Coordinates of C-alpha atoms in Angstrom, one line a residue:
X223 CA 61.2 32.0 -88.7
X224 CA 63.5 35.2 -88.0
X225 CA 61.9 38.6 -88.5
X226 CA 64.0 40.8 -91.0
X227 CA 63.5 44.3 -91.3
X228 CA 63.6 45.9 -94.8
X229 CA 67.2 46.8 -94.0
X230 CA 68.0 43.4 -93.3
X231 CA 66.5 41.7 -96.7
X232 CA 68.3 42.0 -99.9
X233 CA 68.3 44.9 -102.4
X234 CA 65.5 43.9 -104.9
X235 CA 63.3 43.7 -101.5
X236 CA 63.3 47.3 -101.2
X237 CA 63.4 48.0 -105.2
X238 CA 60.3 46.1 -105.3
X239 CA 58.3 48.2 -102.1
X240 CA 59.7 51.2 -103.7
X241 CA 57.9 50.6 -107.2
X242 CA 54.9 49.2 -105.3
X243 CA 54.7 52.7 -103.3
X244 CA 54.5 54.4 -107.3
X245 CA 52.4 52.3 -108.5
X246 CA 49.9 52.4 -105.3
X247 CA 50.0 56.0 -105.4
X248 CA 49.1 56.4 -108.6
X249 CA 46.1 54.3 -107.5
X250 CA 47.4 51.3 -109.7
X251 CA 46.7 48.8 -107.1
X252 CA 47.0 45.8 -109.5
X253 CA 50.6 46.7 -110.2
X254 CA 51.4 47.1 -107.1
X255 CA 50.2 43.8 -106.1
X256 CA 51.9 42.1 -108.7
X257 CA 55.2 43.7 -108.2
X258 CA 55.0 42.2 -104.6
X259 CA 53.8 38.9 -104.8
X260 CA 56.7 37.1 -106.0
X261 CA 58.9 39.1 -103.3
X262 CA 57.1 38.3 -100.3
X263 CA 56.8 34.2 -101.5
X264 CA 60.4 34.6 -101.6
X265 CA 61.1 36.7 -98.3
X266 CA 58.3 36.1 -96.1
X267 CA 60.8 37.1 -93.5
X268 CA 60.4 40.6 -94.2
X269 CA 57.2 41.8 -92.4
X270 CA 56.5 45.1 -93.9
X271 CA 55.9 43.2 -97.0
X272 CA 53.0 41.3 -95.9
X273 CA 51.8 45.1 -93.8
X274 CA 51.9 46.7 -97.5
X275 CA 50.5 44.1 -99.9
X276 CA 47.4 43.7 -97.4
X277 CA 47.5 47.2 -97.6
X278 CA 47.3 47.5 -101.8
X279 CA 44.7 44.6 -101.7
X280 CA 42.2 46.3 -99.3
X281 CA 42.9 49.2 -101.8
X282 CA 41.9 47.4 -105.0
X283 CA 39.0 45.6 -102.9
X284 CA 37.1 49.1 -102.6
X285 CA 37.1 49.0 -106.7
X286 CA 36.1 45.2 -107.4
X287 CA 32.9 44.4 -107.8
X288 CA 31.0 41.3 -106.2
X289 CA 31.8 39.1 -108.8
X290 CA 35.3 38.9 -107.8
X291 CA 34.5 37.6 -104.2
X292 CA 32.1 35.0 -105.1
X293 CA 34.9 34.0 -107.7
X294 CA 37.2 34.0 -105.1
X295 CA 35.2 32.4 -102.4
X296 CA 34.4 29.4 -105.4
X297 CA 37.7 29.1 -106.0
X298 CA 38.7 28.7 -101.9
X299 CA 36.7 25.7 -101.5
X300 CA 38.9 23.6 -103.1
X301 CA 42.3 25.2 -102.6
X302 CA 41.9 26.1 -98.7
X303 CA 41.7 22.1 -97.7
X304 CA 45.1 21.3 -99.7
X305 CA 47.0 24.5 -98.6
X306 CA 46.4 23.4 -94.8
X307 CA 47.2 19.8 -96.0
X308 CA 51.0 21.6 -97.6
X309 CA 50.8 23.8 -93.7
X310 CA 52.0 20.4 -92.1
X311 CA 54.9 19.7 -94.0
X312 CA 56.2 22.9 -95.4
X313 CA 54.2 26.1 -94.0
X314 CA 56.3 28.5 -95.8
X315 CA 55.0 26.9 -99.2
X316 CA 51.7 26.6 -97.7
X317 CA 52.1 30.9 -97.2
X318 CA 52.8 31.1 -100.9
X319 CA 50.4 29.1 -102.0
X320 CA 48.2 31.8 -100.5
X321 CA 49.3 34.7 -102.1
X322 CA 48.0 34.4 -105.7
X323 CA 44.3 34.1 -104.5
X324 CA 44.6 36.9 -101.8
X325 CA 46.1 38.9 -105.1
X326 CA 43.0 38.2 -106.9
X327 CA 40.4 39.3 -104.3
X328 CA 41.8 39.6 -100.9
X329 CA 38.0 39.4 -99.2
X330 CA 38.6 35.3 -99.3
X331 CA 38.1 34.2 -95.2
X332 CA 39.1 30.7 -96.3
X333 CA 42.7 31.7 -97.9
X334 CA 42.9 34.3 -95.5
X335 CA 42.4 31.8 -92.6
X336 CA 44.8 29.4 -94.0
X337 CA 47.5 31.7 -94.5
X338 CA 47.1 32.9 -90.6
X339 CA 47.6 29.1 -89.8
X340 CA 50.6 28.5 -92.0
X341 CA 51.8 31.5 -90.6
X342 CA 51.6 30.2 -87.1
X343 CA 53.1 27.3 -88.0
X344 CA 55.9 29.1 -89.8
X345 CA 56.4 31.1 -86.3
X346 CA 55.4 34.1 -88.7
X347 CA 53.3 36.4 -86.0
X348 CA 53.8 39.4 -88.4
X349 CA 51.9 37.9 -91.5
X350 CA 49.1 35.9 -89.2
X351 CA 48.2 39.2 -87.8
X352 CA 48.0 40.8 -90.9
X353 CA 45.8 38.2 -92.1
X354 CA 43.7 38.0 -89.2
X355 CA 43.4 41.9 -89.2
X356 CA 41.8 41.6 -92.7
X357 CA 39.4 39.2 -92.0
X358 CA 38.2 41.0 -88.7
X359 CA 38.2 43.9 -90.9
X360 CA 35.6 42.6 -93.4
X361 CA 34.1 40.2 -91.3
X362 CA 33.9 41.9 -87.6
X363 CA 31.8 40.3 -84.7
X364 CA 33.7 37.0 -84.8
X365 CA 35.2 36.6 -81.0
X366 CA 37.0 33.6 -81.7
X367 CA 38.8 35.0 -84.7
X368 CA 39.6 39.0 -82.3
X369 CA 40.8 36.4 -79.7
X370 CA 43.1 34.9 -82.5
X371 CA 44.1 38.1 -83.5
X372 CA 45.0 39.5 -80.2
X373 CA 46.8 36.6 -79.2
X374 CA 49.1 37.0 -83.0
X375 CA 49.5 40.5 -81.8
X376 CA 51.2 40.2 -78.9
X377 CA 53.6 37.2 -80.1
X378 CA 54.3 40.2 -83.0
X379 CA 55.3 42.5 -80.6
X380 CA 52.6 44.7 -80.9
X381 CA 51.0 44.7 -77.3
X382 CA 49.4 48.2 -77.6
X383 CA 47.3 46.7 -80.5
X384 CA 46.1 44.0 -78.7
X385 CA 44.9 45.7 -75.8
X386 CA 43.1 47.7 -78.0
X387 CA 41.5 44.2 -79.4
X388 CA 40.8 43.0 -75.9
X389 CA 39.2 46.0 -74.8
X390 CA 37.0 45.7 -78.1
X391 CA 36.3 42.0 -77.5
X392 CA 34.5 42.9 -73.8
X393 CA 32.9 46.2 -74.8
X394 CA 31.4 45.7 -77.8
X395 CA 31.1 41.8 -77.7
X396 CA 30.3 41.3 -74.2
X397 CA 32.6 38.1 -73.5
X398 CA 33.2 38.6 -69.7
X399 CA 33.9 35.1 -68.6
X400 CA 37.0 34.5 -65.9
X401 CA 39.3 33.2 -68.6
X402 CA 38.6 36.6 -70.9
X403 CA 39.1 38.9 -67.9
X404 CA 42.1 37.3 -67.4
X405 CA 43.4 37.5 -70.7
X406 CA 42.6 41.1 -70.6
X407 CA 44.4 41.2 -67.2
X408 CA 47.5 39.6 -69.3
X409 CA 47.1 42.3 -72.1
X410 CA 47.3 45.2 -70.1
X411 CA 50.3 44.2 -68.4
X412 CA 52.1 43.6 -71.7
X413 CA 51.0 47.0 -73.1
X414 CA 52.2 48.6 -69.8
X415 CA 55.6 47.2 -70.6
X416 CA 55.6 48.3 -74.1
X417 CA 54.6 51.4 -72.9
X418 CA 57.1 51.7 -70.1
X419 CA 59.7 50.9 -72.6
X420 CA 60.8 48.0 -70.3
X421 CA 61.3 45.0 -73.2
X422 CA 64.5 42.7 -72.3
X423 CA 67.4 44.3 -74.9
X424 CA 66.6 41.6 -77.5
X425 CA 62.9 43.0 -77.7
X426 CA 64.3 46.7 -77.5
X427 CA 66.1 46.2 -80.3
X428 CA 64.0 44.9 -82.8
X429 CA 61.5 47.5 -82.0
X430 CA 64.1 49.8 -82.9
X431 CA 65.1 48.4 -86.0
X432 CA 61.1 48.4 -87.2
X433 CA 60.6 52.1 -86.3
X434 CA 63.9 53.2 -88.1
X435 CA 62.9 50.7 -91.4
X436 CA 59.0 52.5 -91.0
X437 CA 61.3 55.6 -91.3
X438 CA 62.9 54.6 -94.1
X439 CA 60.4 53.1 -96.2
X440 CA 58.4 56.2 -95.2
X441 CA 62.0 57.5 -97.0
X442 CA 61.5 55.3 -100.0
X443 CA 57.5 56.1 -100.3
X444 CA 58.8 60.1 -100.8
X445 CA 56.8 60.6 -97.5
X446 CA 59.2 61.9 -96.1
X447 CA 60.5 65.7 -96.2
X448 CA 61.8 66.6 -92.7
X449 CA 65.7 67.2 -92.6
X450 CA 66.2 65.9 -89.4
X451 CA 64.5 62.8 -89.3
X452 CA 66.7 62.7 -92.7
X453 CA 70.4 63.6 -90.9
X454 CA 69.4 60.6 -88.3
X455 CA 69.3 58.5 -91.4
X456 CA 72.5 59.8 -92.8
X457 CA 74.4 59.5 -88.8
X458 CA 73.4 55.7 -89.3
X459 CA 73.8 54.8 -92.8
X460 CA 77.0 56.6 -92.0
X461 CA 78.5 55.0 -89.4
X462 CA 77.4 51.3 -91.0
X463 CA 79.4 51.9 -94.0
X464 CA 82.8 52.6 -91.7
X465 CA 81.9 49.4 -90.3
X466 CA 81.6 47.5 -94.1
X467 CA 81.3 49.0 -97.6
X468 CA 77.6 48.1 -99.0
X469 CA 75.7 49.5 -102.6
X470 CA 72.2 49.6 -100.8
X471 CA 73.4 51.5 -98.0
X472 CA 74.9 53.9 -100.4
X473 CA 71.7 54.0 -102.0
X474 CA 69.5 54.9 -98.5
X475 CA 72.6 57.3 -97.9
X476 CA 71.9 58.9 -101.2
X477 CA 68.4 58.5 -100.5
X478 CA 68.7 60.6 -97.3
X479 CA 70.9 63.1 -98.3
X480 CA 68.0 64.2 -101.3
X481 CA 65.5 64.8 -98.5
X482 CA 68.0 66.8 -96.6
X483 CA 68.5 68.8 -99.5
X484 CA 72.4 68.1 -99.7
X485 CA 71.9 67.4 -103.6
X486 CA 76.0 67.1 -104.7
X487 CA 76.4 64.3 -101.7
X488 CA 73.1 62.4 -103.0
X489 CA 74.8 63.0 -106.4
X490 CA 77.9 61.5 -106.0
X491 CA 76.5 58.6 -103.4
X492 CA 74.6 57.4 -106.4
X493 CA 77.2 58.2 -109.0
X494 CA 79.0 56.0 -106.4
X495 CA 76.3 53.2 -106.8
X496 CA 75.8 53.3 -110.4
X497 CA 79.9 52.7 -110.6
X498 CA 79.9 49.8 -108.2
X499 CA 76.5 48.6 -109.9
X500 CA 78.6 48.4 -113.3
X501 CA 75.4 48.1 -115.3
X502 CA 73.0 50.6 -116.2
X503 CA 69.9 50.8 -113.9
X504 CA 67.0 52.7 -115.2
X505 CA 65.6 53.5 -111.6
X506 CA 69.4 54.2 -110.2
X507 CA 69.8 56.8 -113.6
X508 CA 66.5 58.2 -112.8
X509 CA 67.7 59.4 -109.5
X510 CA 71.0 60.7 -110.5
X511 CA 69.0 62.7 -112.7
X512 CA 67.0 64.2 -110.2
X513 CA 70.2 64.8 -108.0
X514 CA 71.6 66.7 -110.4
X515 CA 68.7 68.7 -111.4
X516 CA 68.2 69.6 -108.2
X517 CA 71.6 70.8 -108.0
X518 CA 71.6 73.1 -110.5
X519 CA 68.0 73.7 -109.5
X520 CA 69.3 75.4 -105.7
X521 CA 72.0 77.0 -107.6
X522 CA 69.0 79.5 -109.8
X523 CA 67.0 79.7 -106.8
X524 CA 70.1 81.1 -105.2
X525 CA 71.4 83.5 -108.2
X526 CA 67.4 84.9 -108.4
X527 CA 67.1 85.2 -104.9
X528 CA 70.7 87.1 -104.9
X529 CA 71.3 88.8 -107.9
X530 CA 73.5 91.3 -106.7
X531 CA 76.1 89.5 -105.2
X532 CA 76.4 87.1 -108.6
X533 CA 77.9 88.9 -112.3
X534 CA 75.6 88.4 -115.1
X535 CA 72.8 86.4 -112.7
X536 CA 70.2 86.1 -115.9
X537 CA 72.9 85.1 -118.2
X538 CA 74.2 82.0 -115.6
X539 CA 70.2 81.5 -115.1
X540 CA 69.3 81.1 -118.3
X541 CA 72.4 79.1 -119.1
X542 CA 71.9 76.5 -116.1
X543 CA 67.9 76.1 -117.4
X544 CA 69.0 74.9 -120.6
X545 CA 71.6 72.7 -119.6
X546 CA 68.6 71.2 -116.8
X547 CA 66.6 70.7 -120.0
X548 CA 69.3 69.2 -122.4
X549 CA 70.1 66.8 -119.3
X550 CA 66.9 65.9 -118.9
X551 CA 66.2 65.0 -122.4
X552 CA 69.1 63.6 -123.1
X553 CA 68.7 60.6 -120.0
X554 CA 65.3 60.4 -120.7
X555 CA 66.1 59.0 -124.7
X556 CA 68.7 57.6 -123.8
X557 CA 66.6 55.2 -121.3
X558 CA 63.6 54.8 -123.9
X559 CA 66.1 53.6 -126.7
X560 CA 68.1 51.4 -123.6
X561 CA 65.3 49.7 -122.3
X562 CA 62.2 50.0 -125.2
X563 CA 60.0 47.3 -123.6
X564 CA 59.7 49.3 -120.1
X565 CA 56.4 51.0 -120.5
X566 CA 57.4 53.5 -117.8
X567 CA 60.3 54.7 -119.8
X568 CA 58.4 55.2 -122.9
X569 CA 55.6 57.1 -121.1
X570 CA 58.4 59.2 -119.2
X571 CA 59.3 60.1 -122.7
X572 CA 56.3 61.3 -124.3
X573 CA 56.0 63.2 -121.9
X574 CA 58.8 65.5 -122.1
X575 CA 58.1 65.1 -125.9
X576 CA 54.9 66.7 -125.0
X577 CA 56.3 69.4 -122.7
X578 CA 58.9 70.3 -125.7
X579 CA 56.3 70.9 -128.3
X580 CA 57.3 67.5 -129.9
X581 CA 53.2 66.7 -130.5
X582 CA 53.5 64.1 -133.6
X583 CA 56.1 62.3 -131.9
X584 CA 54.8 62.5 -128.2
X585 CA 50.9 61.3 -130.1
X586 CA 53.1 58.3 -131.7
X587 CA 54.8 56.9 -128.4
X588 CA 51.2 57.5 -126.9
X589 CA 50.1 55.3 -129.3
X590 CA 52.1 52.6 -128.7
X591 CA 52.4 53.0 -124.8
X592 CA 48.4 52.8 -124.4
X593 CA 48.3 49.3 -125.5
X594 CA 49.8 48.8 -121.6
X595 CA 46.8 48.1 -119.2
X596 CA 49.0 50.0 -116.7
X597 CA 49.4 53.3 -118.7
X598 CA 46.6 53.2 -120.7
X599 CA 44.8 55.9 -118.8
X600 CA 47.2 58.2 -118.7
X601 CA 48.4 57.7 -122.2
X602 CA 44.9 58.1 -123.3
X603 CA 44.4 61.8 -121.6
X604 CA 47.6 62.7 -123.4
X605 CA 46.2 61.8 -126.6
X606 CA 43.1 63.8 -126.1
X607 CA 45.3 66.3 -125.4
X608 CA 47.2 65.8 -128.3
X609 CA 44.6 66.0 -130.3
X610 CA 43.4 69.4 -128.5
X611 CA 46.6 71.0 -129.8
X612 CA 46.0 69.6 -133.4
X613 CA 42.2 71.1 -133.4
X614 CA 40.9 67.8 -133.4
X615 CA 38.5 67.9 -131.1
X616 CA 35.6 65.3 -131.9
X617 CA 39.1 62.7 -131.4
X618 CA 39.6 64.2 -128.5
X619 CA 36.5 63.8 -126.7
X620 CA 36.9 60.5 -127.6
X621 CA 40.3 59.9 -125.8
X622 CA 39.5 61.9 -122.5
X623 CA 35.8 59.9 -122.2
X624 CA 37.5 56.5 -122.9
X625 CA 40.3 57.5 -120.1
X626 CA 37.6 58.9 -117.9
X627 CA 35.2 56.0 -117.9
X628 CA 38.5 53.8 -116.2
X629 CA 39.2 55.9 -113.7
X630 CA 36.8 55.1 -110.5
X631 CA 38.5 57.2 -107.8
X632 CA 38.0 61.0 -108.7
X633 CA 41.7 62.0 -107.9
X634 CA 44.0 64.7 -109.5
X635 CA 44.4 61.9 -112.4
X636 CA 40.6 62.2 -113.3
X637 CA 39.9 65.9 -112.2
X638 CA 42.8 66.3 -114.9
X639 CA 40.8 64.3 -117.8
X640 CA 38.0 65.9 -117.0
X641 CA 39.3 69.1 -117.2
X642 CA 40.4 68.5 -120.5
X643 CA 37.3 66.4 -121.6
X644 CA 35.1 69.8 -120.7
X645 CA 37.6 71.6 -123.1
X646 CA 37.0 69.5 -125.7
X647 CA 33.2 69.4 -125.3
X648 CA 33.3 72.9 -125.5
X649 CA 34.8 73.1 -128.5
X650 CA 32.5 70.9 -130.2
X651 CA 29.9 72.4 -129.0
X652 CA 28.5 70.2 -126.2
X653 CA 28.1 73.1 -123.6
X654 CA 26.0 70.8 -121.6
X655 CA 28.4 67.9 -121.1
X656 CA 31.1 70.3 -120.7
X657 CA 29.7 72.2 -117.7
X658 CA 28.6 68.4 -116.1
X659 CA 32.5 68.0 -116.3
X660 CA 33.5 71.1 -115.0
X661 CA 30.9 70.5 -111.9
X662 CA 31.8 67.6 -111.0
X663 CA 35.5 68.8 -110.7
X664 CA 34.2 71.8 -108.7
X665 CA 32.2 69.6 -106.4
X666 CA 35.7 68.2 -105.4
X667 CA 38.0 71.0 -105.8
X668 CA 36.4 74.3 -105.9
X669 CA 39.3 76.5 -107.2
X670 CA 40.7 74.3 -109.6
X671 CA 42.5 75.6 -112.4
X672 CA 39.7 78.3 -114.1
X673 CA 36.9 76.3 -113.8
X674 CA 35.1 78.6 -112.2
X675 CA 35.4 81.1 -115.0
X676 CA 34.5 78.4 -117.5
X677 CA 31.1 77.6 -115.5
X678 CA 30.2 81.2 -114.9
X679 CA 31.0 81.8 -119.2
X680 CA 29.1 79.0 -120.0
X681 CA 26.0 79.7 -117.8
X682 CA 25.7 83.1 -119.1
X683 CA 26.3 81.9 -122.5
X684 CA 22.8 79.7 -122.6
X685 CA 20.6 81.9 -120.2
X686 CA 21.7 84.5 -123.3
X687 CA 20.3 81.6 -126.0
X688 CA 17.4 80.7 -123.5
X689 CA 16.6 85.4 -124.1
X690 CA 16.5 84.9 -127.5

């Protein structure tokens, strides 16, 4: 099989890694999963989809509970023995066939063994080594499996790495025989030519093309905010579209140009796009959007930081602010009413309902968006919220502790529905349970909001009750 970088693979490759990257950031690993899955079964040339999915798997690992791997392991017993059977005729399939289980719980050594065979057997070093590097992850001690690994590195390209395993392999595990010291004689020599840069051209150029697609997926994950790294993007995305016209290098162009902070080039590269495209894209609108707002965005930062060389500054200001907040409500409905079964849409637009004061209508697409597993958290701290501007407090409680009791990781998501929980509390009159919130937020973030403020109030409030 034929590495391909992201670059290389079709548009809906790098849609998909891109919504992934949300979702995963937004600690919605399930999503995440699920949006790759079906990708990489189709693409498992691509190798920074099997690097990511691992990745979201170990991530929703550290939030499943034991149940889930005995499930999983149950379940192996009987579909490991056919998937290697599938390995000898059709590895590829046998690589799929993988995937679903690995989604479910990703701690499965069977599956995870057999998709590092049908990998070999596919000639598909990049997703055996990711495999492999799970299982010696979870399961560590096993010198056959490091030796596997090590040896799936180095057909991957990544010599450094498996040095590194070698070295771990006779320190820690003490295998010292004459064929091990050899094989560490062998790994050394590889990572000195990775190191000395001295791979034949074919080699050199591959490695090339991964670092600039780790630069541009760092691109698409928003991870990246340096200009330059940025204007190296833009010389090559540049020069590839002299050579032949392409949407999804317009895209990366646009892409590139947003991080350099050249906002009416991103703007028109999209506009570009979105004419080519023909059909409206929610994502590709999205991003228009955001070109644009920053445009007019540089242009207030530039009258306010130099009033006197503009006429009427707070006039054009003030004009330029409403027309970024007619735009952005305007796209926002118009997406909703385009697309009304995208959950993300609808959210998107309760919340600028909410922002604009629009609580009855932001409290009814609430309503309707929580019954998504995805946004249900965050629908349900908006409600409470909701409900805090109505004065209904006792329903609001009830919102923010529902949302609170599904949120494991305590992130600015669940500092934030906390916040609002101990608000709520307050006002009901549950002093108690509201300073247990607002502790547990300190204990992460000490200057959060006014927290402090509202523990110091609430102390003094019942050592006055404990006087009297």
């Amino acid at each position: 099989m034929e590495r391909k970088t992201v670059s290389q693979a079709q548009i809906y490759v790098r849609d998909a890694l891109s919504r992934a990257a949300r979702y995963a950031a937004a600690r919605d690993f399930e999503s995440a999963i699920r949006t790759l899955v079906p990708v990489i079964c189709k693409n498992p040339e691509v190798a920074m989809l099997f690097d990511k999915l691992r990745e979201y798997e170990l991530g929703k690992l550290r939030i499943q509970g034991g149940g889930a791997r005995f499930l999983a392991g149950l379940g192996a017993v009987f579909k490991a023995p056919i998937i290697r059977m599938v390995a000898m005729a059709d590895p590829v399939r046998a690589m799929a066939m993988c995937e679903s289980s690995l989604a479910f719980c990703v701690d499965n050594p069977l599956i995870l063994g057999a998709l590092a065979g049908a990998a070999r057997s596919a000639e598909a070093p990049w997703a055996e080594a990711t495999a492999l590097g799970v299982l010696c992850k979870l399961h560590p001690g096993n010198a056959a499996r490091m030796k596997q690994l090590a040896e799936a590195m180095q057909r991957n390209g990544q010599a450094l790495d498996a040095l590194k395993i070698q070295h771990e392999m006779v320190s820690k595990l003490q295998v010292k025989t004459l064929a091990d010291k050899s094989e560490l004689r062998s790994a050394m020599a590889l990572a000195s030519i990775e190191r000395g840069k001295f791979n034949d051209r074919k080699s050199g150029k591959a490695n090339t093309a991964d670092a600039e697609d780790a630069v541009i997926q760092q691109l698409l994950d928003g991870t990246i905010h340096d200009a330059a790294q940025a204007q190296l993007l833009i010389d090559r995305f540049t020069a590839e579209l002299k050579k032949k016209d392409s949407i999804d290098m317009r895209r990366k162009l646009a892409d590139a140009y947003m991080v350099a902070g050249r906002y009416e080039e991103a703007l028109q590269e999209y506009r570009n796009v979105a004419e080519k495209v023909g059909v409206t894209d929610p994502v590709l609108d999205k991003h228009i959007e955001k070109a644009y707002l920053a445009q007019l965005g540089e242009a207030v930062k530039q009258l306010r930081a130099h009033p006197e060389s503009y006429e009427s500054p707070e006039e054009q200001i003030a004009e330029l602010e409403k027309e970024m907040a007619d735009y952005r409500w305007r796209h926002t409905v118009r997406r909703a009413e385009m697309f009304p079964n995208d959950m993300q849409l609808q959210f998107d637009l309760g919340e600028l309902q909410f922002e604009r004061g629009m609580i009855d209508d932001a409290e009814r697409t609430f309503t309707a968006v929580s019954d998504n597993p995805q946004k249900r958290r965050g629908s349900l701290v908006y409600l409470g919220r909701c409900a805090l501007l109505k004065n209904d407090a006792p329903k609001a409680v009830e919102m923010l502790q529902t949302a609170v009791k599904d949120m494991a990781r305590l992130d600015k998501y669940k500092r934030e529905a906390l916040y609002y929980l101990g608000n709520a509390q307050e006002l009901v009159g549950d002093a108690a349970a509201a300073l247990e919130c607002y502790r547990t937020i300190s204990a992460s973030m000490s200057d959060y909001r006014d927290v402090s403020q509202r523990v110091a109030r609430l102390r003094e409030t019942a050592q006055q009750t404990e006087m009297h």
